[in-house]
PDB file of C-alpha atoms in Angstrom:
ATOM      1  CA  MET M   3      62.913 -33.704  -8.751  1.00  0.00           C
ATOM      2  CA  ILE M   4      65.270 -32.972  -5.883  1.00  0.00           C
ATOM      3  CA  ARG M   5      64.872 -34.635  -2.503  1.00  0.00           C
ATOM      4  CA  ASN M   6      66.718 -32.825   0.281  1.00  0.00           C
ATOM      5  CA  TRP M   7      67.682 -34.881   3.300  1.00  0.00           C
ATOM      6  CA  LYS M   8      69.971 -32.830   5.484  1.00  0.00           C
ATOM      7  CA  VAL M   9      71.730 -29.502   5.694  1.00  0.00           C
ATOM      8  CA  THR M  10      74.900 -28.308   7.358  1.00  0.00           C
ATOM      9  CA  VAL M  11      75.499 -24.787   8.642  1.00  0.00           C
ATOM     10  CA  GLY M  12      78.750 -23.650  10.159  1.00  0.00           C
ATOM     11  CA  GLY M  13      80.017 -27.204  10.376  1.00  0.00           C
ATOM     12  CA  VAL M  14      77.016 -28.340  12.431  1.00  0.00           C
ATOM     13  CA  ARG M  15      74.838 -30.874  10.664  1.00  0.00           C
ATOM     14  CA  GLY M  16      71.098 -30.254  10.763  1.00  0.00           C
ATOM     15  CA  PRO M  17      68.253 -30.400  11.155  1.00  0.00           C
ATOM     16  CA  VAL M  18      69.015 -30.693  14.826  1.00  0.00           C
ATOM     17  CA  TRP M  19      66.873 -31.986  17.625  1.00  0.00           C
ATOM     18  CA  GLY M  20      66.558 -28.578  19.224  1.00  0.00           C
ATOM     19  CA  ALA M  21      63.668 -26.495  20.420  1.00  0.00           C
ATOM     20  CA  ALA M  22      61.435 -26.428  17.355  1.00  0.00           C
ATOM     21  CA  PRO M  23      58.012 -27.356  18.778  1.00  0.00           C
ATOM     22  CA  VAL M  24      56.055 -25.513  16.093  1.00  0.00           C
ATOM     23  CA  THR M  25      57.649 -27.479  13.265  1.00  0.00           C
ATOM     24  CA  TYR M  26      57.144 -30.791  15.039  1.00  0.00           C
ATOM     25  CA  GLY M  27      53.612 -29.760  16.020  1.00  0.00           C
ATOM     26  CA  LEU M  28      52.678 -28.902  12.427  1.00  0.00           C
ATOM     27  CA  ILE M  29      54.016 -32.252  11.262  1.00  0.00           C
ATOM     28  CA  ALA M  30      52.037 -34.056  13.972  1.00  0.00           C
ATOM     29  CA  VAL M  31      48.799 -32.200  13.220  1.00  0.00           C
ATOM     30  CA  CYS M  32      49.057 -32.794   9.481  1.00  0.00           C
ATOM     31  CA  GLY M  33      49.784 -36.459  10.089  1.00  0.00           C
ATOM     32  CA  LEU M  34      46.874 -36.871  12.501  1.00  0.00           C
ATOM     33  CA  VAL M  35      44.413 -35.057  10.233  1.00  0.00           C
ATOM     34  CA  PHE M  36      45.452 -37.251   7.333  1.00  0.00           C
ATOM     35  CA  VAL M  37      45.173 -40.536   9.235  1.00  0.00           C
ATOM     36  CA  VAL M  38      41.672 -39.824  10.589  1.00  0.00           C
ATOM     37  CA  GLY M  39      40.458 -38.396   7.268  1.00  0.00           C
ATOM     38  CA  PRO M  40      39.258 -40.365   4.232  1.00  0.00           C
ATOM     39  CA  ALA M  41      42.392 -39.825   2.119  1.00  0.00           C
ATOM     40  CA  SER M  42      44.476 -42.258   4.185  1.00  0.00           C
ATOM     41  CA  GLY M  43      42.019 -45.124   3.686  1.00  0.00           C
ATOM     42  CA  LEU M  44      42.593 -46.178   7.300  1.00  0.00           C
ATOM     43  CA  ASN M  45      39.402 -44.859   8.871  1.00  0.00           C
ATOM     44  CA  PRO M  46      36.580 -47.430   8.475  1.00  0.00           C
ATOM     45  CA  VAL M  47      33.985 -44.709   9.032  1.00  0.00           C
ATOM     46  CA  TYR M  48      34.330 -43.669   5.389  1.00  0.00           C
ATOM     47  CA  GLY M  49      33.751 -47.144   3.993  1.00  0.00           C
ATOM     48  CA  HIS M  50      35.462 -48.677   0.988  1.00  0.00           C
ATOM     49  CA  GLY M  51      35.382 -48.591  -2.788  1.00  0.00           C
ATOM     50  CA  ASP M  52      32.905 -46.129  -4.293  1.00  0.00           C
ATOM     51  CA  ALA M  53      31.772 -44.934  -0.881  1.00  0.00           C
ATOM     52  CA  LEU M  54      35.336 -44.058   0.086  1.00  0.00           C
ATOM     53  CA  SER M  55      35.940 -42.249  -3.214  1.00  0.00           C
ATOM     54  CA  ALA M  56      32.776 -40.196  -2.747  1.00  0.00           C
ATOM     55  CA  ALA M  57      33.773 -39.366   0.818  1.00  0.00           C
ATOM     56  CA  GLN M  58      37.203 -38.223  -0.324  1.00  0.00           C
ATOM     57  CA  GLN M  59      35.782 -35.915  -2.973  1.00  0.00           C
ATOM     58  CA  ALA M  60      33.314 -34.407  -0.519  1.00  0.00           C
ATOM     59  CA  TYR M  61      36.061 -34.004   2.071  1.00  0.00           C
ATOM     60  CA  PHE M  62      38.433 -32.188  -0.287  1.00  0.00           C
ATOM     61  CA  HIS M  63      35.603 -29.971  -1.522  1.00  0.00           C
ATOM     62  CA  ARG M  64      34.569 -29.087   2.027  1.00  0.00           C
ATOM     63  CA  TRP M  65      37.996 -28.310   3.457  1.00  0.00           C
ATOM     64  CA  GLY M  66      40.047 -27.491   0.361  1.00  0.00           C
ATOM     65  CA  VAL M  67      40.182 -24.311  -1.685  1.00  0.00           C
ATOM     66  CA  VAL M  68      37.702 -24.188  -4.572  1.00  0.00           C
ATOM     67  CA  PRO M  69      38.621 -20.965  -6.427  1.00  0.00           C
ATOM     68  CA  ALA M  70      35.212 -20.439  -8.009  1.00  0.00           C
ATOM     69  CA  GLU M  71      33.453 -20.684  -4.644  1.00  0.00           C
ATOM     70  CA  LEU M  72      36.087 -18.605  -2.878  1.00  0.00           C
ATOM     71  CA  PHE M  73      35.542 -15.599  -5.117  1.00  0.00           C
ATOM     72  CA  GLU M  74      31.792 -16.042  -5.273  1.00  0.00           C
ATOM     73  CA  GLY M  75      31.719 -15.469  -1.524  1.00  0.00           C
ATOM     74  CA  SER M  76      30.277 -18.865  -0.605  1.00  0.00           C
ATOM     75  CA  PRO M  77      29.719 -19.266   3.153  1.00  0.00           C
ATOM     76  CA  GLY M  78      32.894 -20.359   4.899  1.00  0.00           C
ATOM     77  CA  ALA M  79      34.966 -20.259   1.723  1.00  0.00           C
ATOM     78  CA  ALA M  80      37.255 -17.532   3.088  1.00  0.00           C
ATOM     79  CA  LEU M  81      38.534 -19.980   5.711  1.00  0.00           C
ATOM     80  CA  THR M  82      39.423 -22.733   3.263  1.00  0.00           C
ATOM     81  CA  PRO M  83      42.939 -21.407   2.418  1.00  0.00           C
ATOM     82  CA  ALA M  84      43.684 -21.975   6.117  1.00  0.00           C
ATOM     83  CA  THR M  85      42.045 -25.384   6.496  1.00  0.00           C
ATOM     84  CA  ALA M  86      43.545 -26.639   3.224  1.00  0.00           C
ATOM     85  CA  LEU M  87      47.035 -26.254   4.732  1.00  0.00           C
ATOM     86  CA  PHE M  88      46.388 -29.293   6.927  1.00  0.00           C
ATOM     87  CA  ILE M  89      44.772 -31.533   4.297  1.00  0.00           C
ATOM     88  CA  HIS M  90      46.737 -33.836   1.992  1.00  0.00           C
ATOM     89  CA  GLY M  91      45.564 -35.969  -0.878  1.00  0.00           C
ATOM     90  CA  SER M  92      47.745 -39.068  -0.517  1.00  0.00           C
ATOM     91  CA  TRP M  93      50.519 -40.663   1.511  1.00  0.00           C
ATOM     92  CA  VAL M  94      53.124 -39.480  -0.997  1.00  0.00           C
ATOM     93  CA  HIS M  95      51.748 -35.940  -0.839  1.00  0.00           C
ATOM     94  CA  LEU M  96      51.852 -35.924   2.960  1.00  0.00           C
ATOM     95  CA  LEU M  97      55.268 -37.552   3.416  1.00  0.00           C
ATOM     96  CA  GLY M  98      56.936 -35.399   0.764  1.00  0.00           C
ATOM     97  CA  ASN M  99      55.655 -32.183   2.314  1.00  0.00           C
ATOM     98  CA  MET M 100      56.491 -33.220   5.861  1.00  0.00           C
ATOM     99  CA  LEU M 101      60.022 -34.225   4.865  1.00  0.00           C
ATOM    100  CA  PHE M 102      60.694 -30.777   3.436  1.00  0.00           C
ATOM    101  CA  LEU M 103      59.083 -29.098   6.459  1.00  0.00           C
ATOM    102  CA  TYR M 104      61.294 -31.114   8.803  1.00  0.00           C
ATOM    103  CA  VAL M 105      64.533 -30.525   6.895  1.00  0.00           C
ATOM    104  CA  PHE M 106      64.086 -26.765   6.450  1.00  0.00           C
ATOM    105  CA  GLY M 107      61.572 -25.857   9.154  1.00  0.00           C
ATOM    106  CA  VAL M 108      63.594 -26.719  12.260  1.00  0.00           C
ATOM    107  CA  MET M 109      66.441 -24.277  11.620  1.00  0.00           C
ATOM    108  CA  THR M 110      64.129 -21.588  10.231  1.00  0.00           C
ATOM    109  CA  GLU M 111      61.947 -21.776  13.338  1.00  0.00           C
ATOM    110  CA  GLU M 112      64.966 -21.571  15.617  1.00  0.00           C
ATOM    111  CA  ARG M 113      66.082 -18.438  13.781  1.00  0.00           C
ATOM    112  CA  MET M 114      62.656 -16.752  13.708  1.00  0.00           C
ATOM    113  CA  GLY M 115      61.289 -17.839  17.064  1.00  0.00           C
ATOM    114  CA  ARG M 116      58.208 -19.943  17.727  1.00  0.00           C
ATOM    115  CA  VAL M 117      55.380 -17.416  17.509  1.00  0.00           C
ATOM    116  CA  GLN M 118      56.803 -15.542  14.544  1.00  0.00           C
ATOM    117  CA  PHE M 119      57.466 -18.777  12.661  1.00  0.00           C
ATOM    118  CA  LEU M 120      53.924 -20.032  13.222  1.00  0.00           C
ATOM    119  CA  LEU M 121      52.373 -16.765  12.043  1.00  0.00           C
ATOM    120  CA  PHE M 122      54.759 -16.680   9.099  1.00  0.00           C
ATOM    121  CA  TYR M 123      53.855 -20.243   8.109  1.00  0.00           C
ATOM    122  CA  LEU M 124      50.097 -19.735   8.348  1.00  0.00           C
ATOM    123  CA  CYS M 125      50.003 -16.325   6.665  1.00  0.00           C
ATOM    124  CA  CYS M 126      52.298 -17.264   3.791  1.00  0.00           C
ATOM    125  CA  GLY M 127      50.464 -20.542   3.273  1.00  0.00           C
ATOM    126  CA  TYR M 128      47.120 -18.732   3.181  1.00  0.00           C
ATOM    127  CA  LEU M 129      48.383 -16.122   0.724  1.00  0.00           C
ATOM    128  CA  ALA M 130      50.031 -18.734  -1.494  1.00  0.00           C
ATOM    129  CA  LEU M 131      46.762 -20.621  -1.871  1.00  0.00           C
ATOM    130  CA  LEU M 132      44.894 -17.352  -2.335  1.00  0.00           C
ATOM    131  CA  GLY M 133      47.312 -16.375  -5.097  1.00  0.00           C
ATOM    132  CA  TYR M 134      46.758 -19.667  -6.884  1.00  0.00           C
ATOM    133  CA  ALA M 135      42.990 -19.289  -6.548  1.00  0.00           C
ATOM    134  CA  ALA M 136      43.109 -15.746  -7.934  1.00  0.00           C
ATOM    135  CA  ALA M 137      44.965 -16.961 -11.024  1.00  0.00           C
ATOM    136  CA  ASN M 138      42.396 -19.750 -11.500  1.00  0.00           C
ATOM    137  CA  ALA M 139      39.283 -17.934 -10.327  1.00  0.00           C
ATOM    138  CA  GLY M 140      36.864 -19.981 -12.412  1.00  0.00           C
ATOM    139  CA  SER M 141      38.191 -23.393 -11.418  1.00  0.00           C
ATOM    140  CA  GLU M 142      35.968 -25.892  -9.626  1.00  0.00           C
ATOM    141  CA  GLN M 143      38.947 -28.104  -8.782  1.00  0.00           C
ATOM    142  CA  SER M 144      39.684 -28.277  -5.048  1.00  0.00           C
ATOM    143  CA  LEU M 145      43.220 -27.568  -3.861  1.00  0.00           C
ATOM    144  CA  VAL M 146      44.719 -28.990  -0.668  1.00  0.00           C
ATOM    145  CA  GLY M 147      48.162 -29.271   0.893  1.00  0.00           C
ATOM    146  CA  ALA M 148      50.820 -27.391   2.816  1.00  0.00           C
ATOM    147  CA  SER M 149      53.115 -26.934  -0.189  1.00  0.00           C
ATOM    148  CA  GLY M 150      52.621 -23.158  -0.386  1.00  0.00           C
ATOM    149  CA  ALA M 151      53.504 -22.674   3.283  1.00  0.00           C
ATOM    150  CA  ILE M 152      56.481 -25.026   3.070  1.00  0.00           C
ATOM    151  CA  SER M 153      57.699 -23.235  -0.047  1.00  0.00           C
ATOM    152  CA  ALA M 154      57.675 -20.038   2.019  1.00  0.00           C
ATOM    153  CA  VAL M 155      59.884 -21.809   4.577  1.00  0.00           C
ATOM    154  CA  LEU M 156      62.274 -22.711   1.751  1.00  0.00           C
ATOM    155  CA  GLY M 157      62.380 -19.086   0.596  1.00  0.00           C
ATOM    156  CA  ALA M 158      63.125 -17.835   4.099  1.00  0.00           C
ATOM    157  CA  PHE M 159      65.739 -20.557   4.597  1.00  0.00           C
ATOM    158  CA  LEU M 160      67.499 -19.495   1.409  1.00  0.00           C
ATOM    159  CA  TYR M 161      67.867 -15.946   2.698  1.00  0.00           C
ATOM    160  CA  LEU M 162      68.731 -16.852   6.290  1.00  0.00           C
ATOM    161  CA  PHE M 163      71.142 -19.707   5.540  1.00  0.00           C
ATOM    162  CA  PRO M 164      72.483 -19.203   2.002  1.00  0.00           C
ATOM    163  CA  GLY M 165      75.724 -21.030   2.775  1.00  0.00           C
ATOM    164  CA  ALA M 166      74.056 -24.129   4.239  1.00  0.00           C
ATOM    165  CA  ARG M 167      75.193 -27.346   2.569  1.00  0.00           C
ATOM    166  CA  VAL M 168      72.207 -29.342   1.332  1.00  0.00           C
ATOM    167  CA  THR M 169      72.658 -33.020   0.561  1.00  0.00           C
ATOM    168  CA  SER M 170      70.426 -33.861  -2.408  1.00  0.00           C
ATOM    169  CA  LEU M 171      69.570 -36.881  -4.499  1.00  0.00           C
ATOM    170  CA  LEU M 172      69.439 -36.017  -8.195  1.00  0.00           C
ATOM    171  CA  PRO M 173      67.613 -38.565 -10.379  1.00  0.00           C
ATOM    172  CA  PHE M 174      69.359 -37.463 -13.574  1.00  0.00           C
ATOM    173  CA  LEU M 175      72.698 -38.218 -11.875  1.00  0.00           C
ATOM    174  CA  PHE M 176      71.630 -41.745 -10.897  1.00  0.00           C
ATOM    175  CA  PHE M 177      70.506 -40.580  -7.436  1.00  0.00           C
ATOM    176  CA  LEU M 178      74.053 -39.850  -6.319  1.00  0.00           C
ATOM    177  CA  PRO M 179      74.045 -37.966  -2.990  1.00  0.00           C
ATOM    178  CA  LEU M 180      75.689 -34.627  -3.737  1.00  0.00           C
ATOM    179  CA  ARG M 181      76.151 -31.612  -1.488  1.00  0.00           C
ATOM    180  CA  PHE M 182      75.411 -28.115  -2.733  1.00  0.00           C
ATOM    181  CA  PRO M 183      74.967 -24.768  -0.975  1.00  0.00           C
ATOM    182  CA  ALA M 184      71.376 -23.657  -0.409  1.00  0.00           C
ATOM    183  CA  TRP M 185      71.856 -20.737  -2.796  1.00  0.00           C
ATOM    184  CA  VAL M 186      72.302 -23.304  -5.591  1.00  0.00           C
ATOM    185  CA  VAL M 187      69.714 -25.931  -4.622  1.00  0.00           C
ATOM    186  CA  LEU M 188      66.743 -23.740  -3.704  1.00  0.00           C
ATOM    187  CA  PRO M 189      66.820 -21.348  -6.678  1.00  0.00           C
ATOM    188  CA  PHE M 190      67.158 -24.437  -8.888  1.00  0.00           C
ATOM    189  CA  TRP M 191      64.083 -25.889  -7.195  1.00  0.00           C
ATOM    190  CA  ALA M 192      62.205 -22.605  -7.738  1.00  0.00           C
ATOM    191  CA  ALA M 193      63.191 -22.589 -11.412  1.00  0.00           C
ATOM    192  CA  LEU M 194      61.774 -26.098 -11.798  1.00  0.00           C
ATOM    193  CA  GLN M 195      58.503 -24.919 -10.257  1.00  0.00           C
ATOM    194  CA  TRP M 196      58.405 -22.005 -12.685  1.00  0.00           C
ATOM    195  CA  LEU M 197      58.950 -24.244 -15.687  1.00  0.00           C
ATOM    196  CA  ALA M 198      56.418 -26.787 -14.474  1.00  0.00           C
ATOM    197  CA  ALA M 199      53.827 -24.064 -13.819  1.00  0.00           C
ATOM    198  CA  GLY M 200      54.179 -22.868 -17.397  1.00  0.00           C
ATOM    199  CA  GLN M 201      53.632 -26.392 -18.740  1.00  0.00           C
ATOM    200  CA  ALA M 202      50.795 -27.429 -16.428  1.00  0.00           C
ATOM    201  CA  GLY M 203      47.585 -28.247 -18.216  1.00  0.00           C
ATOM    202  CA  GLU M 204      43.954 -28.342 -17.153  1.00  0.00           C
ATOM    203  CA  GLY M 205      42.693 -30.727 -14.515  1.00  0.00           C
ATOM    204  CA  PRO M 206      44.037 -31.932 -11.183  1.00  0.00           C
ATOM    205  CA  GLY M 207      47.728 -31.791 -10.553  1.00  0.00           C
ATOM    206  CA  VAL M 208      50.391 -29.988  -8.573  1.00  0.00           C
ATOM    207  CA  ALA M 209      49.747 -26.311  -7.810  1.00  0.00           C
ATOM    208  CA  TYR M 210      53.149 -25.065  -8.905  1.00  0.00           C
ATOM    209  CA  LEU M 211      51.968 -21.449  -8.860  1.00  0.00           C
ATOM    210  CA  ALA M 212      51.203 -21.750  -5.146  1.00  0.00           C
ATOM    211  CA  HIS M 213      54.759 -23.026  -4.641  1.00  0.00           C
ATOM    212  CA  LEU M 214      56.191 -19.997  -6.435  1.00  0.00           C
ATOM    213  CA  VAL M 215      54.005 -17.515  -4.559  1.00  0.00           C
ATOM    214  CA  GLY M 216      54.944 -19.088  -1.223  1.00  0.00           C
ATOM    215  CA  PHE M 217      58.646 -19.182  -2.072  1.00  0.00           C
ATOM    216  CA  GLY M 218      58.618 -15.509  -3.065  1.00  0.00           C
ATOM    217  CA  LEU M 219      56.711 -14.487   0.052  1.00  0.00           C
ATOM    218  CA  GLY M 220      59.155 -16.336   2.299  1.00  0.00           C
ATOM    219  CA  LEU M 221      62.178 -14.812   0.611  1.00  0.00           C
ATOM    220  CA  VAL M 222      60.780 -11.279   0.787  1.00  0.00           C
ATOM    221  CA  PHE M 223      59.666 -11.672   4.407  1.00  0.00           C
ATOM    222  CA  ALA M 224      63.107 -12.841   5.531  1.00  0.00           C
ATOM    223  CA  TRP M 225      64.774  -9.979   3.632  1.00  0.00           C
ATOM    224  CA  VAL M 226      62.460  -7.329   5.122  1.00  0.00           C
ATOM    225  CA  ARG M 227      62.354  -8.755   8.636  1.00  0.00           C
ATOM    226  CA  PHE M 228      65.965  -9.757   9.202  1.00  0.00           C
ATOM    227  CA  GLY M 229      67.998  -7.593   6.861  1.00  0.00           C
ATOM    228  CA  ARG M 230      71.229  -8.422   5.127  1.00  0.00           C
ATOM    229  CA  THR M 231      73.451  -8.480   8.199  1.00  0.00           C
ATOM    230  CA  THR M 232      71.665 -11.313  10.028  1.00  0.00           C
ATOM    231  CA  ARG M 233      72.129 -14.141   7.568  1.00  0.00           C
ATOM    232  CA  VAL M 234      74.064 -17.169   8.803  1.00  0.00           C
ATOM    233  CA  ARG M 235      76.972 -18.239   6.660  1.00  0.00           C
ATOM    234  CA  ALA M 236      79.010 -21.394   6.886  1.00  0.00           C
ATOM    235  CA  ALA M 237      81.801 -20.811   9.390  1.00  0.00           C
ATOM    236  CA  PRO M 238      85.376 -21.401   8.212  1.00  0.00           C
ATOM    237  CA  ALA M 239      87.073 -24.558   9.438  1.00  0.00           C
ATOM    238  CA  PRO M 240      89.158 -24.017  12.585  1.00  0.00           C
ATOM    239  CA  ALA M 241      92.908 -23.773  12.112  1.00  0.00           C
ATOM    240  CA  PRO M 242      94.964 -26.843  13.094  1.00  0.00           C
ATOM    241  CA  GLU M 243      96.148 -26.824  16.666  1.00  0.00           C
ATOM    242  CA  GLY M 244      99.410 -25.007  17.083  1.00  0.00           C
ATOM    243  CA  GLU M 245      99.056 -22.944  13.936  1.00  0.00           C
ATOM    244  CA  ASN M 246      99.550 -19.207  14.365  1.00  0.00           C
ATOM    245  CA  GLN M 247      96.273 -17.322  14.784  1.00  0.00           C
ATOM    246  CA  PRO M 248      95.755 -13.832  13.333  1.00  0.00           C
TER     247      PRO M 248
END
C-alpha cells in the first residue's frame, strides 16, 4: 500500500490552500454523512450492538449499490451509484479516501475549474460503480464509497501533472518517506489495483475493479479534454544570481 501525503509541482509544494471549494465541500459532505449515519457509531438514534449492526446493513443496502437490484430495475436503484459516493463503511475507509481526495483533488480542481471538476467527479464516480456492478451483475453485496471517483481524480492528476513529486510512505521499505514523480507512483498504484482485482475472492472487500474503471476514465477524460500541450511539468530550478542567462 502507498500512502501519498504531499506533491510538488514546479517547485511549489502542494496541495495548497487555494480556491478549491468543491474538493473541500466533498470532503465536508462525506464526513458529515458518515458522522450522522450508523457506520460511525456516534449517532445514538441507531442504538448499539445488534440493533446498530442491523441498522448499518439496512443503511448500506438502501443507499449503496446492489448490482443484482440495479440491473433488475428495482425502484430507485438507478440513483444508488450516485448516493453510494457519499457513504463509507468505516473510519479507515472514510479517512483514507478523504486523504487521497485532498492530496490530489485540490490541484486537479484548480486546473479543471470548479463546475467541470464537480461534474467530472460525480460522472466518473457513477460510471466506476456502474462498471463494477456490470461485472458483478448477480451480486447481492452492497457497495459504498468514493474510491471510484477519487481514482478518476488520480488518473486525471497523472495526465495533468506527470512531473509532480509525490512523497510516499512505502511499507516494504520500512515506511521511509521517498519522493517519486507522479508518472511512477500512480501507474504503480494502478498496477497494484489490477493485481488485487485479479486475486479478489467472493464476499465483501475492496472494489478494486471500480478503482481501475475510475482511474481509466479520469486519465482518458484529461487526455481528451486538455490535450497534450496543457500538462504541467516541474519547472527547472532558477539559475544562481549573476549567472549568464540564455
